[in-house]
Structures are given as structure tokens and as C-alpha cells.
Coordinates of C-alpha atoms in Angstrom, one line a residue:
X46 CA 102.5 22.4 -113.1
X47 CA 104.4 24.1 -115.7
X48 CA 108.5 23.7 -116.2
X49 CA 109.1 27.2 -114.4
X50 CA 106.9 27.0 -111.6
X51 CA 108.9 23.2 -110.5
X52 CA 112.1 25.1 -110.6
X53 CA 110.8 27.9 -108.7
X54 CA 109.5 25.6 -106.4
X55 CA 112.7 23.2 -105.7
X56 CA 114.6 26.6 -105.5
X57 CA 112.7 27.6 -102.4
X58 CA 112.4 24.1 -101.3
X59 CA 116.4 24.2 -101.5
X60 CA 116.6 27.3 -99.9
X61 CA 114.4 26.1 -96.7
X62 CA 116.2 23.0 -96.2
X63 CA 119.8 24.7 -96.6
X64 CA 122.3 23.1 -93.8
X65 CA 123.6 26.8 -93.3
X66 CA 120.6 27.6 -91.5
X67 CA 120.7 24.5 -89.4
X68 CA 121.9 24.9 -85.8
X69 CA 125.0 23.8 -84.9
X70 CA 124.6 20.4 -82.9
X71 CA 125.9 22.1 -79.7
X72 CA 124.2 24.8 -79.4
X73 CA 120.8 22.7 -79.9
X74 CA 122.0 20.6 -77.4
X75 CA 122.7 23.8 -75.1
X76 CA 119.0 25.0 -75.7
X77 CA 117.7 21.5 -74.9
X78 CA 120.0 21.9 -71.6
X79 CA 118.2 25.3 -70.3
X80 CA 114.5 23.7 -71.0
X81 CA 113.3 22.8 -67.7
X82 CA 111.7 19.7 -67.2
X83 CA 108.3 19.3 -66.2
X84 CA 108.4 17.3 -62.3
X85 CA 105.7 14.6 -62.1
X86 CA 103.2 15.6 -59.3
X87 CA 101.6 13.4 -56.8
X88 CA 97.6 13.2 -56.5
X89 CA 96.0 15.7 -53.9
X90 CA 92.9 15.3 -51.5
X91 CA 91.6 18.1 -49.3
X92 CA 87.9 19.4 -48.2
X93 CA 87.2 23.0 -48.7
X94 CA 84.9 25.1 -46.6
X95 CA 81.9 24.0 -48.0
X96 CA 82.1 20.6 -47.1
X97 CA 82.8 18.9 -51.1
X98 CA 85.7 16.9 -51.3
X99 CA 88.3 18.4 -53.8
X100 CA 90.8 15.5 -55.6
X101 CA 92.9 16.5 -58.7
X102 CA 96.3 14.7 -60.7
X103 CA 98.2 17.2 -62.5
X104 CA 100.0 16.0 -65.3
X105 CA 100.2 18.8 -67.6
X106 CA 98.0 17.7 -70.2
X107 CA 96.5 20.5 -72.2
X108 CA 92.9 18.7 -71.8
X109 CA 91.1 18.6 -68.8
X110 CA 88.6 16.4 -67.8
X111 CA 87.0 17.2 -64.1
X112 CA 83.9 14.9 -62.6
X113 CA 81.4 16.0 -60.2
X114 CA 80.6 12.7 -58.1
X115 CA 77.2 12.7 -55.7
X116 CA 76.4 10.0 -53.9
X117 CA 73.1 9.9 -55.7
X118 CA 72.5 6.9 -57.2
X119 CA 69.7 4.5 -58.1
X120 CA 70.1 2.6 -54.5
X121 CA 68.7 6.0 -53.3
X122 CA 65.2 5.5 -55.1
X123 CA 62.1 5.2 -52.7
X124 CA 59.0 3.1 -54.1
X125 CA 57.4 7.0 -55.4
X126 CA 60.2 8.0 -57.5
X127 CA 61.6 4.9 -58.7
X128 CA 63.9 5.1 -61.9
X129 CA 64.4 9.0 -61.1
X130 CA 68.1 8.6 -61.2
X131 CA 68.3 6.9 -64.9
X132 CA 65.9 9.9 -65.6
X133 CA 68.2 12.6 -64.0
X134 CA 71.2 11.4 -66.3
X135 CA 68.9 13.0 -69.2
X136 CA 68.0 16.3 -67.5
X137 CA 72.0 17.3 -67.7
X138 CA 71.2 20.0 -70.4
X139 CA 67.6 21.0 -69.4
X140 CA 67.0 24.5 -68.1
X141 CA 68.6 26.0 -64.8
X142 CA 67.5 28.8 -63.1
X143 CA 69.8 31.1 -64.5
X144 CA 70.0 29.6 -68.3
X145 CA 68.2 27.9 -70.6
X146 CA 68.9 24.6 -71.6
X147 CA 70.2 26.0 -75.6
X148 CA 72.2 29.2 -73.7
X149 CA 74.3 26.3 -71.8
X150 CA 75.0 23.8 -75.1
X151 CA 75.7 26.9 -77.0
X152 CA 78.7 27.6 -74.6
X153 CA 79.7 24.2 -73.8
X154 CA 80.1 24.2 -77.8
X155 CA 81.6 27.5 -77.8
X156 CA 84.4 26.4 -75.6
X157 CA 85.0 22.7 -76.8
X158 CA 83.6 21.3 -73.9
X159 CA 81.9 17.8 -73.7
X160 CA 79.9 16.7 -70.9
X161 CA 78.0 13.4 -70.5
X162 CA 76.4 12.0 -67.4
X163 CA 76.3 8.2 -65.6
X164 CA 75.1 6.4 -62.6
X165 CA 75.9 3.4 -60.9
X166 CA 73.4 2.2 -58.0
X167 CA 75.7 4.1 -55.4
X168 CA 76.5 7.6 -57.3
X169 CA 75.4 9.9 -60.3
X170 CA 78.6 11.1 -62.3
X171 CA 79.1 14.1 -64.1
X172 CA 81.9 13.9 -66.4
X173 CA 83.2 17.7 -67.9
X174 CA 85.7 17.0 -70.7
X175 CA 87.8 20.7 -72.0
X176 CA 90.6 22.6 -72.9
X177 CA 92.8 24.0 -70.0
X178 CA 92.3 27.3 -70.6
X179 CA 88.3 27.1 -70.3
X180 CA 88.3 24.7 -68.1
X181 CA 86.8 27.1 -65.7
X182 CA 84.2 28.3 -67.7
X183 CA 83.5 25.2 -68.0
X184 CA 82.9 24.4 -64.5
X185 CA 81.1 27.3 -63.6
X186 CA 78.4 25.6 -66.4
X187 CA 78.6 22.3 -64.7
X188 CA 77.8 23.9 -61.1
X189 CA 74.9 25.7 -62.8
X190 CA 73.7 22.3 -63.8
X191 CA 74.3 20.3 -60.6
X192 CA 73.2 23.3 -58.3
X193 CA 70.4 25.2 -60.0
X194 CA 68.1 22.6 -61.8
X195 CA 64.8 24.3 -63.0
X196 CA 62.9 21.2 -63.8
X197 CA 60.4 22.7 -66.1
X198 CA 57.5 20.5 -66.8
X199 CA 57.5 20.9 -70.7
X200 CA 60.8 20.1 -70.7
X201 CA 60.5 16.8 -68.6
X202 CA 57.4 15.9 -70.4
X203 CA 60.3 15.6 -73.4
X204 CA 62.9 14.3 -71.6
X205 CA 60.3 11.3 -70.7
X206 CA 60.4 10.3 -74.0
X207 CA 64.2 9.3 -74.1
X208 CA 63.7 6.5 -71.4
X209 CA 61.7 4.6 -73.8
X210 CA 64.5 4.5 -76.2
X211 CA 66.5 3.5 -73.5
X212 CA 64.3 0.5 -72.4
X213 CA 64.2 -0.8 -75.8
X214 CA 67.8 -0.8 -76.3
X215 CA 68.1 -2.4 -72.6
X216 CA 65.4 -5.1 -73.4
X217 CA 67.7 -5.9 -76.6
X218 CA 70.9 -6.5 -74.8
X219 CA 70.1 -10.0 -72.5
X220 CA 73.3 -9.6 -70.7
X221 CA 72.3 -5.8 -69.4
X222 CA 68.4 -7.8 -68.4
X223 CA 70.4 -10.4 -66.6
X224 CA 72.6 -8.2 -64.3
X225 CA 69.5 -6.3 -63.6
X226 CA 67.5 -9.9 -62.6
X227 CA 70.4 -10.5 -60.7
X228 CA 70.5 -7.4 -58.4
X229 CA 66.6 -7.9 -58.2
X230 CA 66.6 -11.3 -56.2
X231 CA 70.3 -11.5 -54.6
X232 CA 69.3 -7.6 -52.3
X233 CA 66.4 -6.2 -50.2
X234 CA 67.0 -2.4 -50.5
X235 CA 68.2 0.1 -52.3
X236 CA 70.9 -2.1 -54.2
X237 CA 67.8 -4.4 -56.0
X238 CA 66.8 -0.9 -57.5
X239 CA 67.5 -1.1 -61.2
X240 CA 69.6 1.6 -63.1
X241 CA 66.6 1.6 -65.7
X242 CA 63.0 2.9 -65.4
X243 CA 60.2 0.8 -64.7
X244 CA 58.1 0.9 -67.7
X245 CA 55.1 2.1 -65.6
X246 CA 56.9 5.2 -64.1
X247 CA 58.0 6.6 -67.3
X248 CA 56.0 10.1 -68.0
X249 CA 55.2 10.6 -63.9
X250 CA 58.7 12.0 -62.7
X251 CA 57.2 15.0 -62.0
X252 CA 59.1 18.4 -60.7
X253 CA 58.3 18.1 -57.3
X254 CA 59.8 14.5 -57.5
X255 CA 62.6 15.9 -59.1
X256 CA 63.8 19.3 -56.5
X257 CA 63.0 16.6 -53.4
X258 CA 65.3 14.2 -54.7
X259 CA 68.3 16.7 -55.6
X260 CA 67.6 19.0 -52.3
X261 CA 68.5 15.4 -50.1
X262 CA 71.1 14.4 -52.1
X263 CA 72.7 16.9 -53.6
X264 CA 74.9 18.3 -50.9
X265 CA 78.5 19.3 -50.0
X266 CA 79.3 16.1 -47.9
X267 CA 78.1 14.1 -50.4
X268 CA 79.8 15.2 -53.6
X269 CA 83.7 14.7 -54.6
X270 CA 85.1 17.0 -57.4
X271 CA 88.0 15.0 -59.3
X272 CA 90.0 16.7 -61.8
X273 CA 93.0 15.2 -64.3
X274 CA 95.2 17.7 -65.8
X275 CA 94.8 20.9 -63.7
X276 CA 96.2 22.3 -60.6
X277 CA 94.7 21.1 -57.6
X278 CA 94.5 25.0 -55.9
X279 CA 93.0 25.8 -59.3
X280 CA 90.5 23.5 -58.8
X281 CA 90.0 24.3 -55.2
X282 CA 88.9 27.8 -56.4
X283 CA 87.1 26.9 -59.3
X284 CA 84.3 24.7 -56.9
X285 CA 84.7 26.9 -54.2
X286 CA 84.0 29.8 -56.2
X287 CA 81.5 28.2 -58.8
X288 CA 79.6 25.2 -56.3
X289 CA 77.2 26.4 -53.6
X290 CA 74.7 23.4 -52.4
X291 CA 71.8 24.3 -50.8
X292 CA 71.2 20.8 -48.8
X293 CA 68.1 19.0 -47.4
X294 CA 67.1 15.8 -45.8
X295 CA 67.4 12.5 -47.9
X296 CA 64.6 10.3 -48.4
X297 CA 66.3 7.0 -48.1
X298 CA 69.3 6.3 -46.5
X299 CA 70.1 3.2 -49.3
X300 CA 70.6 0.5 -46.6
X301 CA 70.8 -2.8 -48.4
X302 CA 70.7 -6.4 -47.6
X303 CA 72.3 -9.4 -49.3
X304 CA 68.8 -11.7 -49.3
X305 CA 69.6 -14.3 -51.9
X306 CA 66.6 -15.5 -54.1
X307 CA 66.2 -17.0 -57.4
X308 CA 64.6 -14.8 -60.4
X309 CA 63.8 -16.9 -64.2
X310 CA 62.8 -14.9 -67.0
X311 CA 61.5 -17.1 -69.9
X312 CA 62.8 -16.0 -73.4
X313 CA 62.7 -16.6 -76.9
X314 CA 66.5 -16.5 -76.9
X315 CA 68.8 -18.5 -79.1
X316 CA 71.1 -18.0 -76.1
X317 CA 70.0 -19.5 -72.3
X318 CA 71.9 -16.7 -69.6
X319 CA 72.6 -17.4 -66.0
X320 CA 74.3 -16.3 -63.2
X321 CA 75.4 -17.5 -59.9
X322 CA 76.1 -15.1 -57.0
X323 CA 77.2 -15.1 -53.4
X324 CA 77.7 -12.0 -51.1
X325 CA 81.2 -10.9 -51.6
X326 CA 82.8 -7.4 -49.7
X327 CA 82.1 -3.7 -49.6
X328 CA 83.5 -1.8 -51.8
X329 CA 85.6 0.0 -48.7
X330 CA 87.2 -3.1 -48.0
X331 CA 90.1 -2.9 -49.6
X332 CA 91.8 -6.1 -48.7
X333 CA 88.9 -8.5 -48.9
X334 CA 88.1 -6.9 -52.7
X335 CA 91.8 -7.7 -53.8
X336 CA 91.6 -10.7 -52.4
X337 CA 87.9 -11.7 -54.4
X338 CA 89.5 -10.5 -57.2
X339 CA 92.7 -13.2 -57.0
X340 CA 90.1 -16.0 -56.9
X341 CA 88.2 -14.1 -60.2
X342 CA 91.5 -14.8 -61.9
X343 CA 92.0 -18.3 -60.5
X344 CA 88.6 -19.2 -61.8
X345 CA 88.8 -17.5 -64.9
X346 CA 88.3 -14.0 -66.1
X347 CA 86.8 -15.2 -69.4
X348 CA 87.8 -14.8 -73.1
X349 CA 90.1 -11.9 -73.7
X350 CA 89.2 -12.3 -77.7
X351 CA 85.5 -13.1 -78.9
X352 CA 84.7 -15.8 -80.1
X353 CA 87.9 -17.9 -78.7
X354 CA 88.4 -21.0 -77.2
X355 CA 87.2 -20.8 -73.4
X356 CA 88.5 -24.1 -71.8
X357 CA 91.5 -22.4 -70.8
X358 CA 90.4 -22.1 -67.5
X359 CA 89.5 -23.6 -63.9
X360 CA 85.4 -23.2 -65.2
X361 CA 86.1 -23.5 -68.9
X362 CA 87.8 -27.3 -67.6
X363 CA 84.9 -27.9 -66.5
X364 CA 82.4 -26.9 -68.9
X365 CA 84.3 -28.6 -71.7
X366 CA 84.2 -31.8 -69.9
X367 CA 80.1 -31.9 -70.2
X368 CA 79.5 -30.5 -73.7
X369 CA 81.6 -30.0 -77.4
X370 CA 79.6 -27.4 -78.3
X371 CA 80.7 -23.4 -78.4
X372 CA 80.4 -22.0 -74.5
X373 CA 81.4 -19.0 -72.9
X374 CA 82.2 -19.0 -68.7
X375 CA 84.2 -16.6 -66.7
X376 CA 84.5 -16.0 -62.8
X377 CA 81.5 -13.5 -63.0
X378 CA 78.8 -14.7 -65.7
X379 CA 77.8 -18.0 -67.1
X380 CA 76.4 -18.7 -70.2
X381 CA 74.8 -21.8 -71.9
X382 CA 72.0 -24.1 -70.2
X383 CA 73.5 -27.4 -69.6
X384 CA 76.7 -26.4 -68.1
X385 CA 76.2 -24.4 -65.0
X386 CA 75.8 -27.0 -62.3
X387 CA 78.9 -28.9 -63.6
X388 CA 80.6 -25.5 -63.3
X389 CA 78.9 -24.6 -60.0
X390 CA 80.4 -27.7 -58.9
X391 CA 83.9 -26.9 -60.5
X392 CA 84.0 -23.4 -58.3
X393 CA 83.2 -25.4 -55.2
X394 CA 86.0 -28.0 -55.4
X395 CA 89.2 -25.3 -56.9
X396 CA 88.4 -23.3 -53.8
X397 CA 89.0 -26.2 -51.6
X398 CA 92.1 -26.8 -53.2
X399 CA 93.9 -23.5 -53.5
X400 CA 97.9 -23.4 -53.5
X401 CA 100.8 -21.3 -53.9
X402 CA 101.4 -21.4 -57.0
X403 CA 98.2 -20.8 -58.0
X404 CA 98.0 -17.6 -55.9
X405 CA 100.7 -16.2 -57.1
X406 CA 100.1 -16.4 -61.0
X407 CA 96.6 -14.9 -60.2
X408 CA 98.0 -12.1 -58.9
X409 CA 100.4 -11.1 -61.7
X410 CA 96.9 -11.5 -63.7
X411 CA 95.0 -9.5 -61.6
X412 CA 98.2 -6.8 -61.3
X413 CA 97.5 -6.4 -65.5
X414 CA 93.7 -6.6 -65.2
X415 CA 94.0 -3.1 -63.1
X416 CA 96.9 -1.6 -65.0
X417 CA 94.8 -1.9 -68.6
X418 CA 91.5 -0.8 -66.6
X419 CA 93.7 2.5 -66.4
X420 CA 95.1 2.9 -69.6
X421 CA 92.9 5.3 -71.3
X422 CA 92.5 8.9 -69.8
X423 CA 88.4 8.2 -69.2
X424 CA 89.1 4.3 -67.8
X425 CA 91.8 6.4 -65.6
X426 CA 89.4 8.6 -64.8
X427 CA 86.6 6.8 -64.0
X428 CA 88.5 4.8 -61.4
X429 CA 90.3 8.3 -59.6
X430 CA 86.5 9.1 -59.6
X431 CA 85.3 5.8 -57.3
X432 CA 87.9 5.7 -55.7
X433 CA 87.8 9.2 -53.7
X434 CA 84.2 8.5 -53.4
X435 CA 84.5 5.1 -51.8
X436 CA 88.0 5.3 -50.1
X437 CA 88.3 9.2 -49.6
X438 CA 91.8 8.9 -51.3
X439 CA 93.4 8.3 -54.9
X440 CA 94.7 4.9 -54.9
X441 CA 98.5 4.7 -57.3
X442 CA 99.1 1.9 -58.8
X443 CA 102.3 1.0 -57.1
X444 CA 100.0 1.3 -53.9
X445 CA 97.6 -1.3 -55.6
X446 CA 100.6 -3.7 -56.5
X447 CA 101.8 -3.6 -53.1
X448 CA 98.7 -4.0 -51.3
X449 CA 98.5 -7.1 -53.7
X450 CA 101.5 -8.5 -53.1
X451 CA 100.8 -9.0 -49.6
X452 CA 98.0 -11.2 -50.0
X453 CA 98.6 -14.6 -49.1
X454 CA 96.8 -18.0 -50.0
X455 CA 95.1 -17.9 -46.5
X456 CA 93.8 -14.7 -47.4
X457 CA 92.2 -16.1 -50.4
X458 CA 91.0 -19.3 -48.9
X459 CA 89.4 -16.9 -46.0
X460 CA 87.3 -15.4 -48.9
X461 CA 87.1 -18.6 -50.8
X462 CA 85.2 -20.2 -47.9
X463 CA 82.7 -17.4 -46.6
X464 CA 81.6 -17.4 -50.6
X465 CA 81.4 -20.9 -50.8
X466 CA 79.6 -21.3 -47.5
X467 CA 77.0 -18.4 -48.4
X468 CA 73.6 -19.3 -49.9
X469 CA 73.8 -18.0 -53.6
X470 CA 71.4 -16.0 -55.5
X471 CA 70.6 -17.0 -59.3
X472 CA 69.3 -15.1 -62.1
X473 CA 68.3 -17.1 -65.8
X474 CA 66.6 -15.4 -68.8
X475 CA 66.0 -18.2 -72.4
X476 CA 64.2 -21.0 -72.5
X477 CA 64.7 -22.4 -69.4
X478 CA 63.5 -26.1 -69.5
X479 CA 66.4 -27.6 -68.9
X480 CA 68.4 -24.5 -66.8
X481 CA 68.7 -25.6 -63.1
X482 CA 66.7 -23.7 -60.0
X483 CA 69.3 -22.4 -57.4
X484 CA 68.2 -24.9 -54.8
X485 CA 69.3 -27.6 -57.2
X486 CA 73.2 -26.2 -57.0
X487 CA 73.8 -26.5 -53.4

């Protein structure tokens, strides 16, 4: 930069920062003062006409993220279509019978949308990610999706492809193989139905399989609509305008039983992986689910960095006591061979001897564990989302603290002793030579 163009430039620079074009400090201070603040606003719940459940949280965010919940999940599956669920989370973006699958990414793109589909074993979650101001748009896409499905057998012969990939990267990750093993022996019904594909089923999820499955589950008193960051008569219209269900009968109700078993999966694993389980409470039970989740953190939630040391704990004690070499253990999975019968035994006696003291500091941990689960807008989400589907209400946080609070150590002993008096169900995948059977914990 030559000599004259610097001075021309610290001229205007001079010029733009000049204090006689500053405001005075009052009358910024008087602007500030006629700014109306924006009031916080409570969550709403209401049914519209049609029969879907309509939740929203304003808070003024100029992103909007709305999620279609159907009570549609893998526990659904009959022994015909089995893995139909994992295979419907791909079909998201396939053809409807008013657009083809490129017309609807074209305008998801168009308006900055982002949608992605999950399932859990009790419901299939669309999650629609936007701007405000297309928002709409937006869900008139997503209702076009979840409401008009084509299904058209090129396309699923595709689509089949995917859950391959999907398998492979399941197979590769032992702690996804173990949670499945463990649904597999501790339930008889729909809740032993895996979130994957059975190998043998992938390429025969045909269309007919497909328009059965959505017509019986698919309907307006089985779907919630939660939306973050937009008004809740807004989105009132929006579905009511934009969601129109046909309905049908379902094919399986997804009655479950807790019928604990024992399932070993030998593998060339430098790693041996097992898990201990005994029935614990519905997810509607509000009380008995805080209360399991006290003794989680009197046990042990497991390291919060990897790597670390994990004998800080009522399991970790225990574990260290029988080896000195690297181990993980929390109050939901156990890992390495040789310690889970000392740790078994370690659960056993700490909920025979549960005090006060140790009640309360559980439950400032467990008060964290659910405020950090809610950090992030999609974490926030997700629970908002579960929540109306499983409760029929938005639960605050404050309402979550107090219910809490409440809990006494009877209450956890109550739970402490049904789980300890159930029969367990186990699930092991390594080389399990030396891993204990179930039989040989109680």
C-alpha cells in the first residue's frame, strides 16, 4: 500500500470513529430504556382435532428445530418384518406420493433445513432442524414424508444396501453388540427386538411390508409434534394444516416381558464385555426412575474422562481390590473378565447399607447428570421429545429438582431391594473362559 492511499485510509478511519458522532451516553441509555424485553414463556401441551399431540417451548431463537414422534419403534416388529424400523430411518428422503425423493432434498436445501431420522425400541423420531421463517415450509415437507410414503421398489432395493453398512459398523463397536445381547435374553417381546436388521432380512422389506407397518402405526393418537423456538399456535396450525393420518390397525401391540436369561458371545476381542441387569421401572414411573437413578450415582456413574482412574467409586472399590490392572465399571456396564462377580457382590452389599448421607450427595449428582443432559439445544430436545411421549407433559427442570428432592433413603432402599431380590439377566461377548455364567452370581 502506497504512502497516499494509508493517509487516505486513517483519514476515513478517523472520520468513522470520530466521538462527535457518538451518542450521548443518555440518550443511549434512553433507547435501551424503550426496548422491550423479550418475557420468558412457559412450555405448552394441547391435542388438536385430529387426535396428534402438539408440545412447543418458545424462546425466541431464530432456529427452529420441530420433531415428529410415533410410537413406532423396533418393539413394534412382528417375526415377518423384523428390522423394518432400522430400515424405515433410511426411507426419510425416498419418494412420496406427491414428490420425488430429489424434488424434497432440493427444497430442504433450498430453505436450510436439516432433517435426520432415529429410533429407539419404543418410537421412530423425526427431527426437522430450520430457520424461523421457513419453518413451515419445512413442515409441510416433513408431513409429506411421515404421511405420504410411496415405497417404490427400486428405490428400496437401494435403500437395502445402506443396512449393510450399518451392520458392519454395528459388528465393529462391541459395546453397541452387547446392549443388543442384553435386550435379547433379559425380554420376551417386543423389547428383545434389536434396533438393527437381522442379517437375513436385509433385501426382503418389501412395499407391502412397508404401507402395513406405517398404516398401523402411523396415526394421530400415536404421534406428538414438539417444537423449540416457535409459537405454540403457530405450530398448532402448521400440523393441523400440513398432517393428515390416514390410520389402520397395528400388527403388534409391543407387549413385553422381563424374562431374564443369559446370552455369551465368544470373541476375538482384546477386551472381555459384560453386563448384569435386573428389571428396573417404566419409563412412566416417574418416582421409581428418579429413585434408580440415585442408586446409579451411589454405585457409580463411571469415568467422566477416558482413560481415568475408575476406583473412585462404590464398584470401582471393588474392582480395584481384585486386580492392578486398567478397568472400567460404572452402575450400568461392566467391563473386564475377572472382576464382575467381586463387583456383583459389591452392588449387593452398598444396597444393604444405604444412609443419609449417601442419599443426599447422589442426588446433587444426579441433579447435574440431568441439567448437562440438557445443555445443548438437540440433548434439550431430545428429552422435551420423550418426555411428551412418555409422560404427556414437558417436564422443567425445577420440576425435576423438586421431584428429586423429595426422595428419601427409604425410597431408595424400596428400589434397592426389588433389584437386588430380582433374578438378573447377563449378556458377555470376548473370550469368555474365565467370564462367569449368571447363575454363578447369585
Amino acid at each position: 500500500m502506497n504512502a497516499n492511499r494509508f493517509r487516505q485510509v486513517l483519514i476515513n478511519k478517523k472520520k468513522l470513529f470520530s466521538t462527535a458522532k457518538l451518542r450521548p451516553a443518555q440518550s443511549a441509555t434512553q433507547a435501551e430504556a424503550d426496548i422491550e424485553p423479550l418475557t420468558k414463556q412457559d412450555a405448552q401441551i394441547s391435542q388438536i382435532s385430529s387426535g396428534i399431540t402438539v408440545a412447543s417451548v418458545e424462546n425466541y431463537s431464530p432456529i427452529t428445530q420441530v420433531s415428529a414422534v410415533i410410537k413406532a419403534g423396533s418393539r413394534y416388529e412382528t417375526a415377518h418384518n423384523l428390522g423394518l424400523v432400522h430400515f424405515l430411518r433410511h426411507c426419510a428422503v425416498l419418494s412420496t406420493k406427491n414428490h420425488s425423493g430429489f424434488v424434497m432434498t432440493r427444497d430442504l436445501e433450498m430453505i436450510g433445513a436439516k432433517l435426520n431420522v432415529t429410533a429407539t425400541r419404543d418410537h421412530l423420531i423425526y427431527n426437522l432442524k430450520g430457520s424461523r421463517d421457513s419453518i413451515d415450509r419445512g413442515l409441510a415437507i416433513l408431513a409429506d414424508i411421515i404421511t405420504n410414503p410411496a415405497f417404490k421398489p427400486w428405490e428400496l432395493k437401494e435403500t437395502s444396501e445402506i443396512l449393510s453398512l450399518d451392520l458392519a459398523l454395528h459388528q465393529k463397536q462391541p459395546e453397541s453388540v452387547l446392549l443388543e445381547a442384553l435386550h435379547k435374553s433379559a425380554f420376551r417381546g417386543g423389547l428383545s427386538n434389536s434396533l438393527f436388521s437381522e442379517p437375513f432380512m436385509i433385501g426382503k422389506h418389501n412395499p407391502d411390508m412397508c404401507h402395513s407397518f406405517v398404516r398401523g402405526h402411523f396415526t394421530a393418537s400415536r404421534t406428538s409434534i414438539v417444537g423449540h423456538g416457535i409459537a405454540h399456535e403457530d405450530l398448532e396450525r402448521s400440523v393441523g394444516e400440513h398432517f393428515h393420518f390416514q390410520g389402520g390397525a397395528a400388527e403388534s401391540d409391543g407387549v413385553s416381558k422381563f424374562s431374564p436369561g443369559e446370552i455369551r458371545i465368544e470373541a476375538d476381542t482384546p477386551l472381555t464385555y459384560a453386563a448384569v441387569v435386573a428389571e428396573g421401572a417404566g419409563a412412566t414411573n416417574v418416582k421409581d426412575m428418579l429413585s434408580l437413578g440415585v442408586l446409579q450415582c451411589m454405585l457409580g456413574l463411571g469415568n467422566h474422562i477416558q482413560m481415568s482412574d475408575s476406583s473412585f467409586s462404590v464398584l470401582g472399590e471393588a474392582a480395584a481390590k481384585t486386580t492392578t490392572n486398567p478397568f472400567y465399571v460404572s452402575g450400568l456396564n461392566i467391563k473386564m473378565k475377572s472382576l464382575v462377580k467381586a463387583v456383583v457382590t459389591q452392588m449387593k452389599d452398598a444396597c444393604k447399607s444405604i444412609s443419609e448421607n449417601a442419599v443426599e450427595a447422589a442426588k446433587h449428582k444426579l441433579k447435574a447428570k440431568l441439567m448437562m443432559e440438557r445443555e445443548t439445544l438437540e440433548d434439550n430436545m431430545s428429552a422435551m421429545s420423550l418426555d411428551v411421549a412418555n409422560h404427556g407433559k414437558i417436564m422443567d427442570v425445577k420440576e425435576l429438582e423438586q421431584a428429586i428432592d423429595v426422595l428419601k433413603a427409604a425410597d431408595i432402599k424400596a428400589v434397592a431391594g426389588r433389584v437386588m431380590k430380582a433374578k438378573p439377566a447377563m449378556a458377555s461377548l470376548g473370550r469368555l473362559h474365565a467370564t462367569p455364567h449368571v447363575d454363578e452370581l447369585l
